[in-house]
JSON list of C-alpha atoms in Angstrom, two decimals:
[
{"chain": "A", "resi": 1, "resn": "ASP", "atom": "CA", "xyz": [112.60, 110.61, 98.42]},
{"chain": "A", "resi": 2, "resn": "VAL", "atom": "CA", "xyz": [115.84, 110.12, 96.63]},
{"chain": "A", "resi": 3, "resn": "LYS", "atom": "CA", "xyz": [115.27, 107.68, 94.15]},
{"chain": "A", "resi": 4, "resn": "VAL", "atom": "CA", "xyz": [118.24, 105.49, 92.40]},
{"chain": "A", "resi": 5, "resn": "THR", "atom": "CA", "xyz": [116.97, 103.01, 89.83]},
{"chain": "A", "resi": 6, "resn": "GLN", "atom": "CA", "xyz": [119.30, 100.73, 87.60]},
{"chain": "A", "resi": 7, "resn": "SER", "atom": "CA", "xyz": [118.24, 99.65, 83.93]},
{"chain": "A", "resi": 8, "resn": "SER", "atom": "CA", "xyz": [117.72, 95.86, 84.76]},
{"chain": "A", "resi": 9, "resn": "ARG", "atom": "CA", "xyz": [116.94, 93.66, 87.89]},
{"chain": "A", "resi": 10, "resn": "TYR", "atom": "CA", "xyz": [118.75, 90.74, 86.09]},
{"chain": "A", "resi": 11, "resn": "LEU", "atom": "CA", "xyz": [120.57, 90.15, 83.23]},
{"chain": "A", "resi": 12, "resn": "VAL", "atom": "CA", "xyz": [122.02, 87.02, 81.36]},
{"chain": "A", "resi": 13, "resn": "LYS", "atom": "CA", "xyz": [124.82, 87.65, 78.90]},
{"chain": "A", "resi": 14, "resn": "ARG", "atom": "CA", "xyz": [127.37, 85.67, 77.33]},
{"chain": "A", "resi": 15, "resn": "THR", "atom": "CA", "xyz": [131.42, 85.59, 77.56]},
{"chain": "A", "resi": 16, "resn": "GLY", "atom": "CA", "xyz": [132.71, 87.99, 75.53]},
{"chain": "A", "resi": 17, "resn": "GLU", "atom": "CA", "xyz": [129.56, 90.33, 74.95]},
{"chain": "A", "resi": 18, "resn": "LYS", "atom": "CA", "xyz": [129.58, 93.79, 75.81]},
{"chain": "A", "resi": 19, "resn": "VAL", "atom": "CA", "xyz": [127.62, 94.62, 78.64]},
{"chain": "A", "resi": 20, "resn": "PHE", "atom": "CA", "xyz": [126.06, 97.85, 79.76]},
{"chain": "A", "resi": 21, "resn": "LEU", "atom": "CA", "xyz": [124.53, 98.82, 83.30]},
{"chain": "A", "resi": 22, "resn": "GLU", "atom": "CA", "xyz": [122.57, 102.29, 83.65]},
{"chain": "A", "resi": 23, "resn": "CYS", "atom": "CA", "xyz": [121.99, 103.76, 86.81]},
{"chain": "A", "resi": 24, "resn": "VAL", "atom": "CA", "xyz": [119.97, 106.96, 87.10]},
{"chain": "A", "resi": 25, "resn": "GLN", "atom": "CA", "xyz": [119.35, 109.09, 90.16]},
{"chain": "A", "resi": 26, "resn": "ASP", "atom": "CA", "xyz": [117.06, 111.94, 90.78]},
{"chain": "A", "resi": 27, "resn": "MET", "atom": "CA", "xyz": [118.24, 113.82, 93.32]},
{"chain": "A", "resi": 28, "resn": "ASP", "atom": "CA", "xyz": [121.14, 116.22, 91.70]},
{"chain": "A", "resi": 29, "resn": "HIS", "atom": "CA", "xyz": [123.89, 114.10, 93.84]},
{"chain": "A", "resi": 30, "resn": "GLU", "atom": "CA", "xyz": [127.20, 114.68, 92.74]},
{"chain": "A", "resi": 31, "resn": "ASN", "atom": "CA", "xyz": [128.78, 111.65, 93.90]},
{"chain": "A", "resi": 32, "resn": "MET", "atom": "CA", "xyz": [127.86, 108.30, 92.15]},
{"chain": "A", "resi": 33, "resn": "PHE", "atom": "CA", "xyz": [129.44, 104.78, 92.56]},
{"chain": "A", "resi": 34, "resn": "TRP", "atom": "CA", "xyz": [129.38, 101.34, 91.51]},
{"chain": "A", "resi": 35, "resn": "TYR", "atom": "CA", "xyz": [129.90, 98.35, 93.85]},
{"chain": "A", "resi": 36, "resn": "ARG", "atom": "CA", "xyz": [129.77, 94.74, 93.18]},
{"chain": "A", "resi": 37, "resn": "GLN", "atom": "CA", "xyz": [128.88, 92.34, 95.78]},
{"chain": "A", "resi": 38, "resn": "ASP", "atom": "CA", "xyz": [129.84, 88.84, 96.17]},
{"chain": "A", "resi": 39, "resn": "PRO", "atom": "CA", "xyz": [129.16, 86.36, 99.03]},
{"chain": "A", "resi": 40, "resn": "GLY", "atom": "CA", "xyz": [131.44, 86.65, 101.50]},
{"chain": "A", "resi": 41, "resn": "LEU", "atom": "CA", "xyz": [133.14, 89.84, 100.55]},
{"chain": "A", "resi": 42, "resn": "GLY", "atom": "CA", "xyz": [130.95, 92.31, 100.80]},
{"chain": "A", "resi": 43, "resn": "LEU", "atom": "CA", "xyz": [130.47, 95.51, 98.41]},
{"chain": "A", "resi": 44, "resn": "ARG", "atom": "CA", "xyz": [133.62, 96.24, 96.70]},
{"chain": "A", "resi": 45, "resn": "LEU", "atom": "CA", "xyz": [133.90, 99.60, 94.87]},
{"chain": "A", "resi": 46, "resn": "ILE", "atom": "CA", "xyz": [134.70, 99.39, 91.03]},
{"chain": "A", "resi": 47, "resn": "TYR", "atom": "CA", "xyz": [134.40, 103.13, 89.95]},
{"chain": "A", "resi": 48, "resn": "PHE", "atom": "CA", "xyz": [133.17, 106.39, 91.17]},
{"chain": "A", "resi": 49, "resn": "SER", "atom": "CA", "xyz": [132.36, 109.87, 89.87]},
{"chain": "A", "resi": 50, "resn": "TYR", "atom": "CA", "xyz": [132.37, 112.98, 91.73]},
{"chain": "A", "resi": 51, "resn": "ASP", "atom": "CA", "xyz": [131.22, 115.23, 88.88]},
{"chain": "A", "resi": 52, "resn": "VAL", "atom": "CA", "xyz": [130.26, 115.09, 84.97]},
{"chain": "A", "resi": 53, "resn": "LYS", "atom": "CA", "xyz": [132.68, 113.58, 83.30]},
{"chain": "A", "resi": 54, "resn": "MET", "atom": "CA", "xyz": [135.55, 113.03, 85.97]},
{"chain": "A", "resi": 55, "resn": "LYS", "atom": "CA", "xyz": [135.75, 109.24, 87.47]},
{"chain": "A", "resi": 56, "resn": "GLU", "atom": "CA", "xyz": [138.34, 107.80, 89.72]},
{"chain": "A", "resi": 57, "resn": "LYS", "atom": "CA", "xyz": [138.71, 103.87, 90.33]},
{"chain": "A", "resi": 58, "resn": "GLY", "atom": "CA", "xyz": [138.19, 102.23, 93.36]},
{"chain": "A", "resi": 59, "resn": "ASP", "atom": "CA", "xyz": [139.26, 98.83, 94.15]},
{"chain": "A", "resi": 60, "resn": "ILE", "atom": "CA", "xyz": [138.60, 96.27, 91.30]},
{"chain": "A", "resi": 61, "resn": "PRO", "atom": "CA", "xyz": [138.66, 98.20, 88.69]},
{"chain": "A", "resi": 62, "resn": "GLU", "atom": "CA", "xyz": [139.81, 95.63, 85.95]},
{"chain": "A", "resi": 63, "resn": "GLY", "atom": "CA", "xyz": [137.52, 94.83, 83.16]},
{"chain": "A", "resi": 64, "resn": "TYR", "atom": "CA", "xyz": [135.47, 97.60, 83.68]},
{"chain": "A", "resi": 65, "resn": "SER", "atom": "CA", "xyz": [134.95, 101.22, 82.65]},
{"chain": "A", "resi": 66, "resn": "VAL", "atom": "CA", "xyz": [132.44, 103.73, 83.21]},
{"chain": "A", "resi": 67, "resn": "SER", "atom": "CA", "xyz": [130.89, 106.77, 81.86]},
{"chain": "A", "resi": 68, "resn": "ARG", "atom": "CA", "xyz": [129.43, 109.80, 83.24]},
{"chain": "A", "resi": 69, "resn": "GLU", "atom": "CA", "xyz": [127.82, 111.98, 80.50]},
{"chain": "A", "resi": 70, "resn": "LYS", "atom": "CA", "xyz": [125.16, 114.10, 82.63]},
{"chain": "A", "resi": 71, "resn": "LYS", "atom": "CA", "xyz": [124.93, 114.20, 86.46]},
{"chain": "A", "resi": 72, "resn": "GLU", "atom": "CA", "xyz": [121.88, 111.94, 86.77]},
{"chain": "A", "resi": 73, "resn": "ARG", "atom": "CA", "xyz": [123.30, 109.02, 84.65]},
{"chain": "A", "resi": 74, "resn": "PHE", "atom": "CA", "xyz": [126.46, 106.52, 85.95]},
{"chain": "A", "resi": 75, "resn": "SER", "atom": "CA", "xyz": [126.94, 104.07, 83.37]},
{"chain": "A", "resi": 76, "resn": "LEU", "atom": "CA", "xyz": [129.41, 100.93, 84.06]},
{"chain": "A", "resi": 77, "resn": "ILE", "atom": "CA", "xyz": [130.65, 99.06, 80.97]},
{"chain": "A", "resi": 78, "resn": "LEU", "atom": "CA", "xyz": [132.29, 95.60, 80.86]},
{"chain": "A", "resi": 79, "resn": "GLU", "atom": "CA", "xyz": [133.97, 95.81, 77.40]},
{"chain": "A", "resi": 80, "resn": "SER", "atom": "CA", "xyz": [134.10, 91.83, 77.10]},
{"chain": "A", "resi": 81, "resn": "ALA", "atom": "CA", "xyz": [132.19, 90.08, 79.91]},
{"chain": "A", "resi": 82, "resn": "SER", "atom": "CA", "xyz": [134.02, 86.62, 81.46]},
{"chain": "A", "resi": 83, "resn": "THR", "atom": "CA", "xyz": [132.27, 84.15, 83.78]},
{"chain": "A", "resi": 84, "resn": "ASN", "atom": "CA", "xyz": [134.05, 85.74, 86.97]},
{"chain": "A", "resi": 85, "resn": "GLN", "atom": "CA", "xyz": [131.86, 88.69, 86.33]},
{"chain": "A", "resi": 86, "resn": "THR", "atom": "CA", "xyz": [128.85, 87.17, 87.64]},
{"chain": "A", "resi": 87, "resn": "SER", "atom": "CA", "xyz": [127.72, 88.95, 90.62]},
{"chain": "A", "resi": 88, "resn": "MET", "atom": "CA", "xyz": [125.25, 91.48, 91.99]},
{"chain": "A", "resi": 89, "resn": "TYR", "atom": "CA", "xyz": [126.34, 95.04, 90.88]},
{"chain": "A", "resi": 90, "resn": "LEU", "atom": "CA", "xyz": [124.83, 98.47, 93.16]},
{"chain": "A", "resi": 91, "resn": "CYS", "atom": "CA", "xyz": [124.80, 101.50, 92.17]},
{"chain": "A", "resi": 92, "resn": "ALA", "atom": "CA", "xyz": [124.53, 104.43, 94.48]},
{"chain": "A", "resi": 93, "resn": "SER", "atom": "CA", "xyz": [124.47, 107.92, 95.06]},
{"chain": "A", "resi": 94, "resn": "SER", "atom": "CA", "xyz": [125.55, 110.53, 97.31]},
{"chain": "A", "resi": 95, "resn": "LEU", "atom": "CA", "xyz": [125.31, 114.60, 97.98]},
{"chain": "A", "resi": 96, "resn": "ASN", "atom": "CA", "xyz": [128.29, 114.89, 99.77]},
{"chain": "A", "resi": 97, "resn": "LEU", "atom": "CA", "xyz": [131.57, 112.67, 100.59]},
{"chain": "A", "resi": 98, "resn": "ARG", "atom": "CA", "xyz": [132.22, 113.86, 103.89]},
{"chain": "A", "resi": 99, "resn": "GLY", "atom": "CA", "xyz": [129.41, 115.20, 106.68]},
{"chain": "A", "resi": 100, "resn": "ASN", "atom": "CA", "xyz": [126.26, 114.00, 105.47]},
{"chain": "A", "resi": 101, "resn": "GLY", "atom": "CA", "xyz": [127.58, 111.22, 103.02]},
{"chain": "A", "resi": 102, "resn": "GLU", "atom": "CA", "xyz": [124.54, 109.09, 103.32]},
{"chain": "A", "resi": 103, "resn": "GLN", "atom": "CA", "xyz": [124.67, 106.94, 100.24]},
{"chain": "A", "resi": 104, "resn": "PHE", "atom": "CA", "xyz": [121.16, 106.03, 98.55]},
{"chain": "A", "resi": 105, "resn": "PHE", "atom": "CA", "xyz": [121.41, 102.62, 96.72]},
{"chain": "A", "resi": 106, "resn": "GLY", "atom": "CA", "xyz": [119.57, 101.18, 93.46]},
{"chain": "A", "resi": 107, "resn": "PRO", "atom": "CA", "xyz": [117.73, 97.94, 93.80]},
{"chain": "A", "resi": 108, "resn": "GLY", "atom": "CA", "xyz": [120.69, 96.06, 91.91]},
{"chain": "A", "resi": 109, "resn": "THR", "atom": "CA", "xyz": [121.10, 94.14, 88.97]},
{"chain": "A", "resi": 110, "resn": "ARG", "atom": "CA", "xyz": [121.87, 90.38, 89.23]},
{"chain": "A", "resi": 111, "resn": "LEU", "atom": "CA", "xyz": [124.19, 89.34, 86.23]},
{"chain": "A", "resi": 112, "resn": "THR", "atom": "CA", "xyz": [124.94, 86.01, 85.06]},
{"chain": "A", "resi": 113, "resn": "VAL", "atom": "CA", "xyz": [127.63, 85.54, 82.54]},
{"chain": "A", "resi": 114, "resn": "LEU", "atom": "CA", "xyz": [127.40, 82.33, 81.05]},
{"chain": "B", "resi": 1, "resn": "LYS", "atom": "CA", "xyz": [142.96, 94.75, 104.03]},
{"chain": "B", "resi": 2, "resn": "ASN", "atom": "CA", "xyz": [140.02, 95.18, 105.93]},
{"chain": "B", "resi": 3, "resn": "GLU", "atom": "CA", "xyz": [138.99, 98.62, 107.33]},
{"chain": "B", "resi": 4, "resn": "VAL", "atom": "CA", "xyz": [135.90, 97.17, 108.72]},
{"chain": "B", "resi": 5, "resn": "GLU", "atom": "CA", "xyz": [135.30, 94.00, 110.97]},
{"chain": "B", "resi": 6, "resn": "GLN", "atom": "CA", "xyz": [131.94, 92.88, 111.41]},
{"chain": "B", "resi": 7, "resn": "SER", "atom": "CA", "xyz": [130.81, 90.25, 114.01]},
{"chain": "B", "resi": 8, "resn": "PRO", "atom": "CA", "xyz": [129.03, 87.63, 114.36]},
{"chain": "B", "resi": 9, "resn": "GLN", "atom": "CA", "xyz": [128.82, 86.66, 110.44]},
{"chain": "B", "resi": 10, "resn": "ASN", "atom": "CA", "xyz": [125.81, 84.52, 110.91]},
{"chain": "B", "resi": 11, "resn": "LEU", "atom": "CA", "xyz": [123.06, 84.94, 113.62]},
{"chain": "B", "resi": 12, "resn": "THR", "atom": "CA", "xyz": [119.79, 83.39, 114.44]},
{"chain": "B", "resi": 13, "resn": "ALA", "atom": "CA", "xyz": [117.58, 84.27, 116.95]},
{"chain": "B", "resi": 14, "resn": "GLN", "atom": "CA", "xyz": [114.26, 83.69, 118.53]},
{"chain": "B", "resi": 15, "resn": "GLU", "atom": "CA", "xyz": [111.46, 86.29, 117.75]},
{"chain": "B", "resi": 16, "resn": "GLY", "atom": "CA", "xyz": [111.69, 88.65, 120.93]},
{"chain": "B", "resi": 17, "resn": "GLU", "atom": "CA", "xyz": [115.26, 88.22, 121.53]},
{"chain": "B", "resi": 18, "resn": "PHE", "atom": "CA", "xyz": [117.46, 91.19, 122.33]},
{"chain": "B", "resi": 19, "resn": "ILE", "atom": "CA", "xyz": [120.18, 90.96, 119.16]},
{"chain": "B", "resi": 20, "resn": "THR", "atom": "CA", "xyz": [123.51, 93.06, 119.33]},
{"chain": "B", "resi": 21, "resn": "ILE", "atom": "CA", "xyz": [125.49, 93.14, 116.03]},
{"chain": "B", "resi": 22, "resn": "ASN", "atom": "CA", "xyz": [129.10, 94.77, 116.41]},
{"chain": "B", "resi": 23, "resn": "CYS", "atom": "CA", "xyz": [131.73, 96.81, 113.95]},
{"chain": "B", "resi": 24, "resn": "SER", "atom": "CA", "xyz": [135.24, 97.66, 114.23]},
{"chain": "B", "resi": 25, "resn": "TYR", "atom": "CA", "xyz": [136.96, 99.75, 112.12]},
{"chain": "B", "resi": 26, "resn": "SER", "atom": "CA", "xyz": [140.97, 100.84, 111.92]},
{"chain": "B", "resi": 27, "resn": "VAL", "atom": "CA", "xyz": [140.66, 104.04, 110.61]},
{"chain": "B", "resi": 28, "resn": "GLY", "atom": "CA", "xyz": [139.80, 107.60, 111.19]},
{"chain": "B", "resi": 29, "resn": "ILE", "atom": "CA", "xyz": [136.53, 108.46, 110.78]},
{"chain": "B", "resi": 30, "resn": "SER", "atom": "CA", "xyz": [133.88, 111.42, 109.75]},
{"chain": "B", "resi": 31, "resn": "ALA", "atom": "CA", "xyz": [130.96, 108.85, 110.12]},
{"chain": "B", "resi": 32, "resn": "LEU", "atom": "CA", "xyz": [129.71, 105.34, 110.32]},
{"chain": "B", "resi": 33, "resn": "HIS", "atom": "CA", "xyz": [126.70, 103.91, 108.55]},
{"chain": "B", "resi": 34, "resn": "TRP", "atom": "CA", "xyz": [124.36, 101.15, 109.31]},
{"chain": "B", "resi": 35, "resn": "LEU", "atom": "CA", "xyz": [122.52, 99.46, 106.20]},
{"chain": "B", "resi": 36, "resn": "GLN", "atom": "CA", "xyz": [119.94, 96.93, 105.96]},
{"chain": "B", "resi": 37, "resn": "GLN", "atom": "CA", "xyz": [119.37, 94.29, 103.05]},
{"chain": "B", "resi": 38, "resn": "HIS", "atom": "CA", "xyz": [116.59, 92.44, 102.77]},
{"chain": "B", "resi": 39, "resn": "PRO", "atom": "CA", "xyz": [116.99, 88.85, 100.70]},
{"chain": "B", "resi": 40, "resn": "GLY", "atom": "CA", "xyz": [117.22, 90.04, 96.74]},
{"chain": "B", "resi": 41, "resn": "GLY", "atom": "CA", "xyz": [116.29, 93.50, 97.56]},
{"chain": "B", "resi": 42, "resn": "GLY", "atom": "CA", "xyz": [118.18, 96.88, 97.42]},
{"chain": "B", "resi": 43, "resn": "ILE", "atom": "CA", "xyz": [120.00, 98.64, 100.57]},
{"chain": "B", "resi": 44, "resn": "VAL", "atom": "CA", "xyz": [118.71, 101.15, 102.71]},
{"chain": "B", "resi": 45, "resn": "SER", "atom": "CA", "xyz": [120.42, 103.15, 105.09]},
{"chain": "B", "resi": 46, "resn": "LEU", "atom": "CA", "xyz": [119.22, 102.70, 108.92]},
{"chain": "B", "resi": 47, "resn": "PHE", "atom": "CA", "xyz": [121.42, 105.12, 110.46]},
{"chain": "B", "resi": 48, "resn": "MET", "atom": "CA", "xyz": [124.79, 107.42, 110.08]},
{"chain": "B", "resi": 49, "resn": "LEU", "atom": "CA", "xyz": [126.58, 107.87, 113.13]},
{"chain": "B", "resi": 50, "resn": "SER", "atom": "CA", "xyz": [129.62, 110.24, 114.39]},
{"chain": "B", "resi": 51, "resn": "SER", "atom": "CA", "xyz": [129.16, 110.51, 117.87]},
{"chain": "B", "resi": 52, "resn": "GLY", "atom": "CA", "xyz": [126.93, 108.80, 121.02]},
{"chain": "B", "resi": 53, "resn": "LYS", "atom": "CA", "xyz": [123.92, 106.94, 120.04]},
{"chain": "B", "resi": 54, "resn": "LYS", "atom": "CA", "xyz": [120.56, 107.35, 117.78]},
{"chain": "B", "resi": 55, "resn": "LYS", "atom": "CA", "xyz": [117.34, 105.48, 118.35]},
{"chain": "B", "resi": 56, "resn": "HIS", "atom": "CA", "xyz": [114.84, 104.12, 115.87]},
{"chain": "B", "resi": 57, "resn": "GLY", "atom": "CA", "xyz": [111.59, 102.37, 117.00]},
{"chain": "B", "resi": 58, "resn": "ARG", "atom": "CA", "xyz": [113.11, 98.71, 118.31]},
{"chain": "B", "resi": 59, "resn": "LEU", "atom": "CA", "xyz": [116.77, 100.01, 116.19]},
{"chain": "B", "resi": 60, "resn": "ILE", "atom": "CA", "xyz": [119.30, 101.32, 118.29]},
{"chain": "B", "resi": 61, "resn": "ALA", "atom": "CA", "xyz": [122.91, 102.04, 117.08]},
{"chain": "B", "resi": 62, "resn": "THR", "atom": "CA", "xyz": [125.82, 103.43, 119.16]},
{"chain": "B", "resi": 63, "resn": "ILE", "atom": "CA", "xyz": [129.53, 104.58, 118.72]},
{"chain": "B", "resi": 64, "resn": "ASN", "atom": "CA", "xyz": [132.68, 105.00, 120.62]},
{"chain": "B", "resi": 65, "resn": "ILE", "atom": "CA", "xyz": [134.94, 106.84, 118.58]},
{"chain": "B", "resi": 66, "resn": "GLN", "atom": "CA", "xyz": [137.96, 106.56, 120.36]},
{"chain": "B", "resi": 67, "resn": "GLU", "atom": "CA", "xyz": [137.52, 102.66, 120.44]},
{"chain": "B", "resi": 68, "resn": "LYS", "atom": "CA", "xyz": [136.82, 102.46, 117.14]},
{"chain": "B", "resi": 69, "resn": "HIS", "atom": "CA", "xyz": [133.82, 100.47, 117.38]},
{"chain": "B", "resi": 70, "resn": "SER", "atom": "CA", "xyz": [129.82, 100.88, 116.79]},
{"chain": "B", "resi": 71, "resn": "SER", "atom": "CA", "xyz": [127.15, 98.24, 117.46]},
{"chain": "B", "resi": 72, "resn": "LEU", "atom": "CA", "xyz": [123.36, 97.90, 116.51]},
{"chain": "B", "resi": 73, "resn": "HIS", "atom": "CA", "xyz": [120.72, 96.67, 118.94]},
{"chain": "B", "resi": 74, "resn": "ILE", "atom": "CA", "xyz": [117.51, 95.28, 117.85]},
{"chain": "B", "resi": 75, "resn": "THR", "atom": "CA", "xyz": [115.04, 95.00, 120.97]},
{"chain": "B", "resi": 76, "resn": "ALA", "atom": "CA", "xyz": [112.25, 92.71, 120.60]},
{"chain": "B", "resi": 77, "resn": "SER", "atom": "CA", "xyz": [113.37, 91.02, 117.30]},
{"chain": "B", "resi": 78, "resn": "HIS", "atom": "CA", "xyz": [110.86, 89.92, 114.60]},
{"chain": "B", "resi": 79, "resn": "PRO", "atom": "CA", "xyz": [110.99, 87.83, 111.75]},
{"chain": "B", "resi": 80, "resn": "ARG", "atom": "CA", "xyz": [110.59, 90.92, 109.47]},
{"chain": "B", "resi": 81, "resn": "ASP", "atom": "CA", "xyz": [114.17, 92.01, 111.16]},
{"chain": "B", "resi": 82, "resn": "SER", "atom": "CA", "xyz": [115.77, 88.84, 109.11]},
{"chain": "B", "resi": 83, "resn": "ALA", "atom": "CA", "xyz": [118.28, 90.80, 106.95]},
{"chain": "B", "resi": 84, "resn": "VAL", "atom": "CA", "xyz": [121.73, 91.13, 106.42]},
{"chain": "B", "resi": 85, "resn": "TYR", "atom": "CA", "xyz": [123.23, 94.02, 108.39]},
{"chain": "B", "resi": 86, "resn": "ILE", "atom": "CA", "xyz": [126.35, 96.12, 106.86]},
{"chain": "B", "resi": 87, "resn": "CYS", "atom": "CA", "xyz": [128.62, 98.62, 108.39]},
{"chain": "B", "resi": 88, "resn": "ALA", "atom": "CA", "xyz": [130.32, 101.07, 106.60]},
{"chain": "B", "resi": 89, "resn": "VAL", "atom": "CA", "xyz": [132.37, 104.10, 107.41]},
{"chain": "B", "resi": 90, "resn": "ILE", "atom": "CA", "xyz": [133.27, 107.34, 105.63]},
{"chain": "B", "resi": 91, "resn": "PRO", "atom": "CA", "xyz": [137.37, 107.74, 106.19]},
{"chain": "B", "resi": 92, "resn": "ASN", "atom": "CA", "xyz": [138.46, 111.26, 107.10]},
{"chain": "B", "resi": 93, "resn": "THR", "atom": "CA", "xyz": [141.05, 110.69, 104.39]},
{"chain": "B", "resi": 94, "resn": "GLY", "atom": "CA", "xyz": [140.46, 110.06, 100.70]},
{"chain": "B", "resi": 95, "resn": "ASN", "atom": "CA", "xyz": [136.91, 109.27, 98.86]},
{"chain": "B", "resi": 96, "resn": "GLN", "atom": "CA", "xyz": [135.48, 105.91, 99.29]},
{"chain": "B", "resi": 97, "resn": "PHE", "atom": "CA", "xyz": [133.76, 104.29, 101.91]},
{"chain": "B", "resi": 98, "resn": "TYR", "atom": "CA", "xyz": [134.96, 101.21, 103.74]},
{"chain": "B", "resi": 99, "resn": "PHE", "atom": "CA", "xyz": [131.75, 98.35, 104.11]},
{"chain": "B", "resi": 100, "resn": "GLY", "atom": "CA", "xyz": [131.73, 95.18, 106.48]},
{"chain": "B", "resi": 101, "resn": "THR", "atom": "CA", "xyz": [130.95, 91.73, 104.87]},
{"chain": "B", "resi": 102, "resn": "GLY", "atom": "CA", "xyz": [127.73, 92.15, 106.89]},
{"chain": "B", "resi": 103, "resn": "THR", "atom": "CA", "xyz": [125.97, 89.69, 109.24]},
{"chain": "B", "resi": 104, "resn": "SER", "atom": "CA", "xyz": [123.07, 87.51, 108.37]},
{"chain": "B", "resi": 105, "resn": "LEU", "atom": "CA", "xyz": [120.23, 87.79, 110.67]},
{"chain": "B", "resi": 106, "resn": "THR", "atom": "CA", "xyz": [117.35, 85.25, 110.46]},
{"chain": "B", "resi": 107, "resn": "VAL", "atom": "CA", "xyz": [114.79, 86.02, 113.50]},
{"chain": "B", "resi": 108, "resn": "ILE", "atom": "CA", "xyz": [112.87, 83.09, 113.69]},
{"chain": "B", "resi": 109, "resn": "PRO", "atom": "CA", "xyz": [108.92, 82.67, 114.97]}
]
């Protein structure tokens, strides 16, 4: 079974702090994604990566950066956390973007910024 | 912009009822996913469809590519089916998925 793990289930940070969210997948997937999920807005793509050291902006990249130094690991970085970044953050991976493009999701990190 | 629209947003049903959740999309797609998210839990994939119909236990998913529409049906609903159901499409062009905002289903015993 594909397993996608995220470093924390719950995280509380203060405004202005630098925040790292880590995601690891164990199925050698090329593609990895970071989403945030907010009530009434659904899942919104922040960044995705289709290869090591490659990244593309999603719909809402402002205030975020990402790092993919190894194939299995995709990190989301909040350089200076703000209260409007309080949200559920979900990581996903997939083998292909087309055809068998099923995405496998991690359990999510609920981030609260005070 | 909302490439994927789901209806209804919220649904409450009695145990045993037949449930339908609808998904309409506006872009050409290579496949459509139905996902399930339990409260506080991660998201799991239920179906991936590119045509026709798929069945898994009490769940049935259909897609009409010409009408750009898909439905998820739950037969003999049960309280453990209570979850948010999300429709997502893989477009023919571009590299990202488009997600609906989800349908929150509550099944009452």
